[in-house]
mmCIF file of C-alpha atoms in Angstrom:
data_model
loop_
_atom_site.group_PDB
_atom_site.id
_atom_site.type_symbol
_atom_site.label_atom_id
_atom_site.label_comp_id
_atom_site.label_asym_id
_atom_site.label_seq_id
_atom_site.Cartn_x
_atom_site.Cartn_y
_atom_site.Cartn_z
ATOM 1 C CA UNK A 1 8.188 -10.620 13.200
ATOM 2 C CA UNK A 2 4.657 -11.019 12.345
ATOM 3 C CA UNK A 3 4.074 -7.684 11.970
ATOM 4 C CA UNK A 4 7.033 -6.747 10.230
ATOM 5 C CA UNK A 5 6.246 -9.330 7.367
ATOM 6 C CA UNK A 6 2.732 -7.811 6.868
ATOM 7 C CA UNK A 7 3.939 -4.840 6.446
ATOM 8 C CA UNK A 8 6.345 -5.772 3.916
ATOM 9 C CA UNK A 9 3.589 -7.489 1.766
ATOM 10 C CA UNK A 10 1.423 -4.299 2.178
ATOM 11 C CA UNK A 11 4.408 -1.881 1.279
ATOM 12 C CA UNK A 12 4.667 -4.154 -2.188
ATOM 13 C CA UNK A 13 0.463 -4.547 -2.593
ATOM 14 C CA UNK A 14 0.601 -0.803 -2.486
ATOM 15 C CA UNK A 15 3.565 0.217 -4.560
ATOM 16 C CA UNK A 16 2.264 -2.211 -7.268
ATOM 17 C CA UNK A 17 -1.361 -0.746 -7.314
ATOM 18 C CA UNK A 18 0.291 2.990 -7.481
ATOM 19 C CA UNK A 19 2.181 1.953 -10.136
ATOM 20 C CA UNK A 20 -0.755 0.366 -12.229
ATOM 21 C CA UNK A 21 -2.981 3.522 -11.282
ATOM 22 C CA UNK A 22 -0.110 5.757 -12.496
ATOM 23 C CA UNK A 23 0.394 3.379 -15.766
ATOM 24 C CA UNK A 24 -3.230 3.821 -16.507
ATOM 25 C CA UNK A 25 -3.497 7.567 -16.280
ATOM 26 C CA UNK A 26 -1.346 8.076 -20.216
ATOM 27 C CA UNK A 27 -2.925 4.265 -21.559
ATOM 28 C CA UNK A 28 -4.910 5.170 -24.700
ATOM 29 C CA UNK A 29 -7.539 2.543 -24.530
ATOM 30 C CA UNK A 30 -9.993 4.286 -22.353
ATOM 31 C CA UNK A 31 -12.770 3.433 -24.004
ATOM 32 C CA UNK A 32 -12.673 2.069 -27.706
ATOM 33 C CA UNK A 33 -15.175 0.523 -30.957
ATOM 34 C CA UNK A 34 -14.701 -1.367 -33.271
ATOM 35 C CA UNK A 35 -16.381 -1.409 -36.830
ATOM 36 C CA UNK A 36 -15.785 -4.682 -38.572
ATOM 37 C CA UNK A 37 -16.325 -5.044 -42.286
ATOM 38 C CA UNK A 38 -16.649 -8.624 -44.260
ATOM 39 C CA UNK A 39 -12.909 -10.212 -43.309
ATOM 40 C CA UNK A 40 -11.065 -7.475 -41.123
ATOM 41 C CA UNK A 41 -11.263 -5.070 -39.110
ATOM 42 C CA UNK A 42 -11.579 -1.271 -40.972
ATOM 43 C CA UNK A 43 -11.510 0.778 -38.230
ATOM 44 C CA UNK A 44 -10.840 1.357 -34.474
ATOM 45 C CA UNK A 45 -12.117 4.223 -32.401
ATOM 46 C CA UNK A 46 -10.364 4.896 -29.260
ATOM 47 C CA UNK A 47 -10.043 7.375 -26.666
ATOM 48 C CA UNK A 48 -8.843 8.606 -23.251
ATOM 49 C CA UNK A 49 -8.666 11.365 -21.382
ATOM 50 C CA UNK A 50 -6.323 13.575 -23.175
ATOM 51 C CA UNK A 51 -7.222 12.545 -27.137
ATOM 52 C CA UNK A 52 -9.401 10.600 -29.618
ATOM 53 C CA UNK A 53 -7.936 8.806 -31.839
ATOM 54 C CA UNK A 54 -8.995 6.446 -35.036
ATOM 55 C CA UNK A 55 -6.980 3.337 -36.122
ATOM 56 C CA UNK A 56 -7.212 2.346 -39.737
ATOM 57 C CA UNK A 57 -6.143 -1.711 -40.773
ATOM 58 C CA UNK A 58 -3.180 -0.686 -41.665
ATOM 59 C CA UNK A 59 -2.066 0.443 -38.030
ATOM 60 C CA UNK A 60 -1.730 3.956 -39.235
ATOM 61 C CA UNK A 61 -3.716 6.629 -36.224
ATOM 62 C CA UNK A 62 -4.629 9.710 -36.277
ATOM 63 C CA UNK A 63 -5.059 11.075 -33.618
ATOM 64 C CA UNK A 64 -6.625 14.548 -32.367
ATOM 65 C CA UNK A 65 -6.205 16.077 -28.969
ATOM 66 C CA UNK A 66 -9.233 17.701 -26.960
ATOM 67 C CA UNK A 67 -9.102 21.665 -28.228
ATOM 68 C CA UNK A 68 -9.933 23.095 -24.661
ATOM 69 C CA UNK A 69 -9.910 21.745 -21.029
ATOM 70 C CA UNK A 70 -12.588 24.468 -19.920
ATOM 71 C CA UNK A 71 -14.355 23.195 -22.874
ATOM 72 C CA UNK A 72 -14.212 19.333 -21.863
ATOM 73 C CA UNK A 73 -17.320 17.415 -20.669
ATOM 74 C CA UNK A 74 -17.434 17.483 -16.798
ATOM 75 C CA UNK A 75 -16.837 13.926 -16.490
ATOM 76 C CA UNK A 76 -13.795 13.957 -18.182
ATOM 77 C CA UNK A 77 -12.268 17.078 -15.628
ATOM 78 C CA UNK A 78 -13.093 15.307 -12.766
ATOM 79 C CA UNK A 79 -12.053 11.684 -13.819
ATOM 80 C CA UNK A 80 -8.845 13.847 -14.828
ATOM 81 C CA UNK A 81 -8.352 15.074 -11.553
ATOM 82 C CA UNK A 82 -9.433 12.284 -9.945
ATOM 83 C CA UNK A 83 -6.251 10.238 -11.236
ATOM 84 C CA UNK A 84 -3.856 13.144 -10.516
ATOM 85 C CA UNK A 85 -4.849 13.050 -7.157
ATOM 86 C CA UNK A 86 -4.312 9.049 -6.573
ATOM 87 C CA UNK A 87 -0.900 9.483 -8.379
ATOM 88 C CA UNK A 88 0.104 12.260 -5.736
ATOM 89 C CA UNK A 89 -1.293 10.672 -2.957
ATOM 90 C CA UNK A 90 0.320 7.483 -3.811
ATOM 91 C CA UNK A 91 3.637 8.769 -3.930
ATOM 92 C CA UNK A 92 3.209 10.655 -0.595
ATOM 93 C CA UNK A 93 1.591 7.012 0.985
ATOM 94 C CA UNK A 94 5.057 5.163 -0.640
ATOM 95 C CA UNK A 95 7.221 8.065 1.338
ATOM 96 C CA UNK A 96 5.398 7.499 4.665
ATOM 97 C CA UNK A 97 5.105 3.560 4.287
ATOM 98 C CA UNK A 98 9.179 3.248 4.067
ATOM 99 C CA UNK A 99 9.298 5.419 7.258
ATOM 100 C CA UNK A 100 6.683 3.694 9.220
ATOM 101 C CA UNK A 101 7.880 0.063 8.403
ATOM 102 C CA UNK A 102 9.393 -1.339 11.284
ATOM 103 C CA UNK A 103 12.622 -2.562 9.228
ATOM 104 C CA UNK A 104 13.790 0.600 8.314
ATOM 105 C CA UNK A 105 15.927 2.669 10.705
ATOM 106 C CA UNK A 106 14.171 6.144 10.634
ATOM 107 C CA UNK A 107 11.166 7.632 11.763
ATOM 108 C CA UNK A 108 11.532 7.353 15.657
ATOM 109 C CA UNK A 109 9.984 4.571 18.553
ATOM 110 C CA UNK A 110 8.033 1.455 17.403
ATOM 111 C CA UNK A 111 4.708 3.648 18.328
ATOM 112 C CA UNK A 112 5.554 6.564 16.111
ATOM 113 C CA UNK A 113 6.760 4.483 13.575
ATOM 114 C CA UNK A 114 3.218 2.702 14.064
ATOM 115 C CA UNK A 115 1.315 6.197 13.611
ATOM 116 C CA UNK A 116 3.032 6.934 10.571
ATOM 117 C CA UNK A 117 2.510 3.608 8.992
ATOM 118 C CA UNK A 118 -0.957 3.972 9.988
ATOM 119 C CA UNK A 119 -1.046 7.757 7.935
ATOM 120 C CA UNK A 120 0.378 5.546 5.170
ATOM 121 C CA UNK A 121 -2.426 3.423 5.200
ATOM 122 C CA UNK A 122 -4.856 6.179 5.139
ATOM 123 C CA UNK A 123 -3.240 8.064 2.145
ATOM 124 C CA UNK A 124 -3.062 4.868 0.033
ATOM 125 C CA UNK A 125 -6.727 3.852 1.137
ATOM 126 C CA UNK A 126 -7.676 7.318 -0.317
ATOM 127 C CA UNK A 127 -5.690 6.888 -3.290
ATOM 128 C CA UNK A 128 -7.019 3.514 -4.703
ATOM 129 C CA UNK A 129 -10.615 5.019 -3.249
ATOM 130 C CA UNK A 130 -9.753 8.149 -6.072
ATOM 131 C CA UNK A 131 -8.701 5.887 -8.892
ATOM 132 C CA UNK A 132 -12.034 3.793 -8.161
ATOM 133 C CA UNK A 133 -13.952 6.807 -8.798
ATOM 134 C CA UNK A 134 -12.217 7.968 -11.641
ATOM 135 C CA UNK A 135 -12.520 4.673 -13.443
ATOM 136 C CA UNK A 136 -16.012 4.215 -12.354
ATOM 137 C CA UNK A 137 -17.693 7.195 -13.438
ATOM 138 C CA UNK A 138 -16.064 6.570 -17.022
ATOM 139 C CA UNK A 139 -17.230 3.577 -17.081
ATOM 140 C CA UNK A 140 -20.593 4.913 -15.968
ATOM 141 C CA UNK A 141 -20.303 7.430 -19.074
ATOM 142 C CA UNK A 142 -19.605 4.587 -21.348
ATOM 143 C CA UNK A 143 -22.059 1.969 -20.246
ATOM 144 C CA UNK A 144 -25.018 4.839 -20.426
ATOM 145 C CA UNK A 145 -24.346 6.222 -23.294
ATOM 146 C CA UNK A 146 -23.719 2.255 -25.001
ATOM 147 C CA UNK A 147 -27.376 1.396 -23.516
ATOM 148 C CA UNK A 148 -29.144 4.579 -24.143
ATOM 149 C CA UNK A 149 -31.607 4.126 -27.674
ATOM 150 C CA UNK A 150 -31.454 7.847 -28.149
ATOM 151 C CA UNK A 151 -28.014 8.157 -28.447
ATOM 152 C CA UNK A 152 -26.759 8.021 -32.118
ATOM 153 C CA UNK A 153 -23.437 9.336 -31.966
ATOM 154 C CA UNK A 154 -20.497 6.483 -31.554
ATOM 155 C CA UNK A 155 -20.920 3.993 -29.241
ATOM 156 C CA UNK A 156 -17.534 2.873 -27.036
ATOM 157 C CA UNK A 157 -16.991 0.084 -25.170
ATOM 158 C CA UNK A 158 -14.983 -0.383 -21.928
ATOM 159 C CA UNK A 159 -11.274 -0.191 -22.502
ATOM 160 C CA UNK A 160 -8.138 -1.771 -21.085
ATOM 161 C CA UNK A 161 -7.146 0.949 -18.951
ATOM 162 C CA UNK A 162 -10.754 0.787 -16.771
ATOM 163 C CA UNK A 163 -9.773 -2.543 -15.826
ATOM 164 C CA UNK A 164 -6.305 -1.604 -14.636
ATOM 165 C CA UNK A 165 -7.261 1.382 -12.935
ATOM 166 C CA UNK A 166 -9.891 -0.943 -11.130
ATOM 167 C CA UNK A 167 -7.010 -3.443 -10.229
ATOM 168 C CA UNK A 168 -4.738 -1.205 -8.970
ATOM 169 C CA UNK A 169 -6.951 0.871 -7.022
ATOM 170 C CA UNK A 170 -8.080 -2.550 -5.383
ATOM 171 C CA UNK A 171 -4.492 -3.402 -4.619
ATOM 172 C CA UNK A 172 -3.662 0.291 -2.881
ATOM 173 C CA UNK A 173 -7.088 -0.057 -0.339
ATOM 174 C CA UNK A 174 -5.816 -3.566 0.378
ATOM 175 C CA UNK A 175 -2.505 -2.907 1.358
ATOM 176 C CA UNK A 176 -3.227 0.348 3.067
ATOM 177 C CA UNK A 177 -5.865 -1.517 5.251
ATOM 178 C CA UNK A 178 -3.047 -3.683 6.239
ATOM 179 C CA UNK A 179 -0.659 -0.888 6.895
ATOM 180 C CA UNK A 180 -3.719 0.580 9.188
ATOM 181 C CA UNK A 181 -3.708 -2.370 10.809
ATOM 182 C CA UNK A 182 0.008 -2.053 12.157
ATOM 183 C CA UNK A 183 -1.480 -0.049 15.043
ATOM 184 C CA UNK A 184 -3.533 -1.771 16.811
ATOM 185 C CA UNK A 185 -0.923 -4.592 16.369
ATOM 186 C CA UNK A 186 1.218 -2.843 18.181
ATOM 187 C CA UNK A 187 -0.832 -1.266 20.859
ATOM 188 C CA UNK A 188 -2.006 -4.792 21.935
ATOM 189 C CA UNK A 189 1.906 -6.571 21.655
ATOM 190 C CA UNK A 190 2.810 -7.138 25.217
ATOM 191 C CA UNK A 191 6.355 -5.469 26.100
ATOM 192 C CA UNK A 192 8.788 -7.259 27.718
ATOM 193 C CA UNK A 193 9.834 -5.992 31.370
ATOM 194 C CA UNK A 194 13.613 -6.464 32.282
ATOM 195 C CA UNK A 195 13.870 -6.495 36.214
ATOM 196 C CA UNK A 196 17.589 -4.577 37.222
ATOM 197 C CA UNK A 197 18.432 -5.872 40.588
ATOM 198 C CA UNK A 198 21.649 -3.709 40.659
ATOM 199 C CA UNK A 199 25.406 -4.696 40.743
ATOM 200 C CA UNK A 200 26.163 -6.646 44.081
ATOM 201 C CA UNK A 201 29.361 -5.465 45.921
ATOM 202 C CA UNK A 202 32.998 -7.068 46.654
ATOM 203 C CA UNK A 203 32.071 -8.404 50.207
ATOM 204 C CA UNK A 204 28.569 -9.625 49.086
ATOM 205 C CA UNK A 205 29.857 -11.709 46.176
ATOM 206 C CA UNK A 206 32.731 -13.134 48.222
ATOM 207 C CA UNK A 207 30.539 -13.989 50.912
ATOM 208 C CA UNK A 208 28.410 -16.121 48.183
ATOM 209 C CA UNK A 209 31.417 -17.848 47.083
ATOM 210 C CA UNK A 210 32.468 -19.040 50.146
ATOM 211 C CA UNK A 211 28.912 -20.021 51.206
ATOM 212 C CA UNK A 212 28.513 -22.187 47.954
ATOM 213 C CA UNK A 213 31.816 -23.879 48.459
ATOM 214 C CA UNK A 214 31.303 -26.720 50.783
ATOM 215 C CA UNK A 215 33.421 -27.214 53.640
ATOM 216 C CA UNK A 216 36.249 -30.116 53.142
ATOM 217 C CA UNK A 217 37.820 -29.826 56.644
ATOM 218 C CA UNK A 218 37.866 -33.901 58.755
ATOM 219 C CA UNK A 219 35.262 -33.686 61.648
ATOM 220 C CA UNK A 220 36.670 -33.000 64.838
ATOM 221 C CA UNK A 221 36.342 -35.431 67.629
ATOM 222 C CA UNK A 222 36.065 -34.069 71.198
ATOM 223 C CA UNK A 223 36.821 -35.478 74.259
ATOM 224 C CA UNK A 224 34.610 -36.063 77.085
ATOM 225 C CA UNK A 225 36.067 -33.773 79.015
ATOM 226 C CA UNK A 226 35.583 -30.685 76.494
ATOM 227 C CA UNK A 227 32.337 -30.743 78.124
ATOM 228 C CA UNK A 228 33.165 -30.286 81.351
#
């Protein structure tokens, strides 16, 4: 039962960190600035990995897609693929979780079941460990570029999504450490042995009956003379 429960609370850790990593993959605000005049706000600068976008204090954007992906910086490709591949991989993880749980009614024995909650694990371990990466070396990006004297273009700050990304990943290597964890949970459970003495005959069981019923019949009295 113990088991069981665990892996119910790592199926939902997981599920809700894929779906956070997959809900920061479109957000806009990957990275944004601000520049402030005397009372309000004139203007915010904001991108991700599919646009840049400006945000004047009206609310009105425009926006402007990058022209080229073989023309992108390299960061941006690989943080790009980086979240594609914890998307995929979490969806894969969710399909093997639900067949490895122990409440379900597929996927074979309690150790095969064990061995493919165990691949589950895996999978979603390698998923959040993608999404870390991806939001990582943004942030990276950002933080270097923010710090650097010699760089006079825009300077972004850390967005919204980053800290998402960075929550859900942390949620998907949590519960998929628990879902690896279903193994050796079950490889140390002790089984329980049923001992099958077979089905006693006719005679046999009569013969126990009329042992356990004790005998009611008056004590006979003998003469002397039986003896002789």
């Amino acid at each position: 039962m113990a088991s069981t429960s665990a892996e119910i609370i790592a199926f939902l850790l997981t599920i809700s960190g894929w779906v956070l990593v997959s809900s920061t993959l479109p957000t806009d605000y990957w990275k944004v600035s601000t520049i402030d005049g005397t009372v309000i706000t004139t203007a915010t600068f904001w991108a991700n990995l599919w646009k840049t976008c400006v945000t004047d204090s009206t609310g009105v954007s425009n926006c402007k897609d990058f022209p080229s992906m073989l023309a992108l910086d390299g960061y941006i490709q690989a943080c790009r693929g980086l979240m594609i591949s914890a998307v995929c991989l979490g969806f894969f993880g969710a399909v093997f979780g639900l067949i490895g749980m122990k409440c379900t009614k597929v996927g074979g024995s309690d150790q095969t079941k064990a061995k493919i909650a165990c691949l589950a694990g895996l999978i979603f371990i390698l998923s959040g460990l993608c999404s870390m990466t991806s939001c990582s070396l943004y942030a990276n990006r950002i933080t270097s570029e923010f710090f650097d004297p010699a760089f006079v273009a825009q300077k972004y700050e850390l967005g919204a999504a980053l800290f998402i990304g960075w929550a859900g990943a942390s949620l998907c290597i949590i519960g998929g450490s628990i879902f690896c964890f279903s193994i050796a949970e079950n490889r140390t459970s002790p089984r329980r042995s049923y001992a099958y003495n077979g089905a006693a005959s006719v005679m046999s069981s009569r013969t126990k009956v009329h042992n356990s019923v004790p005998d009611k019949s008056p004590p006979k009295h003998f003469d002397k003379n039986a003896y002789v």
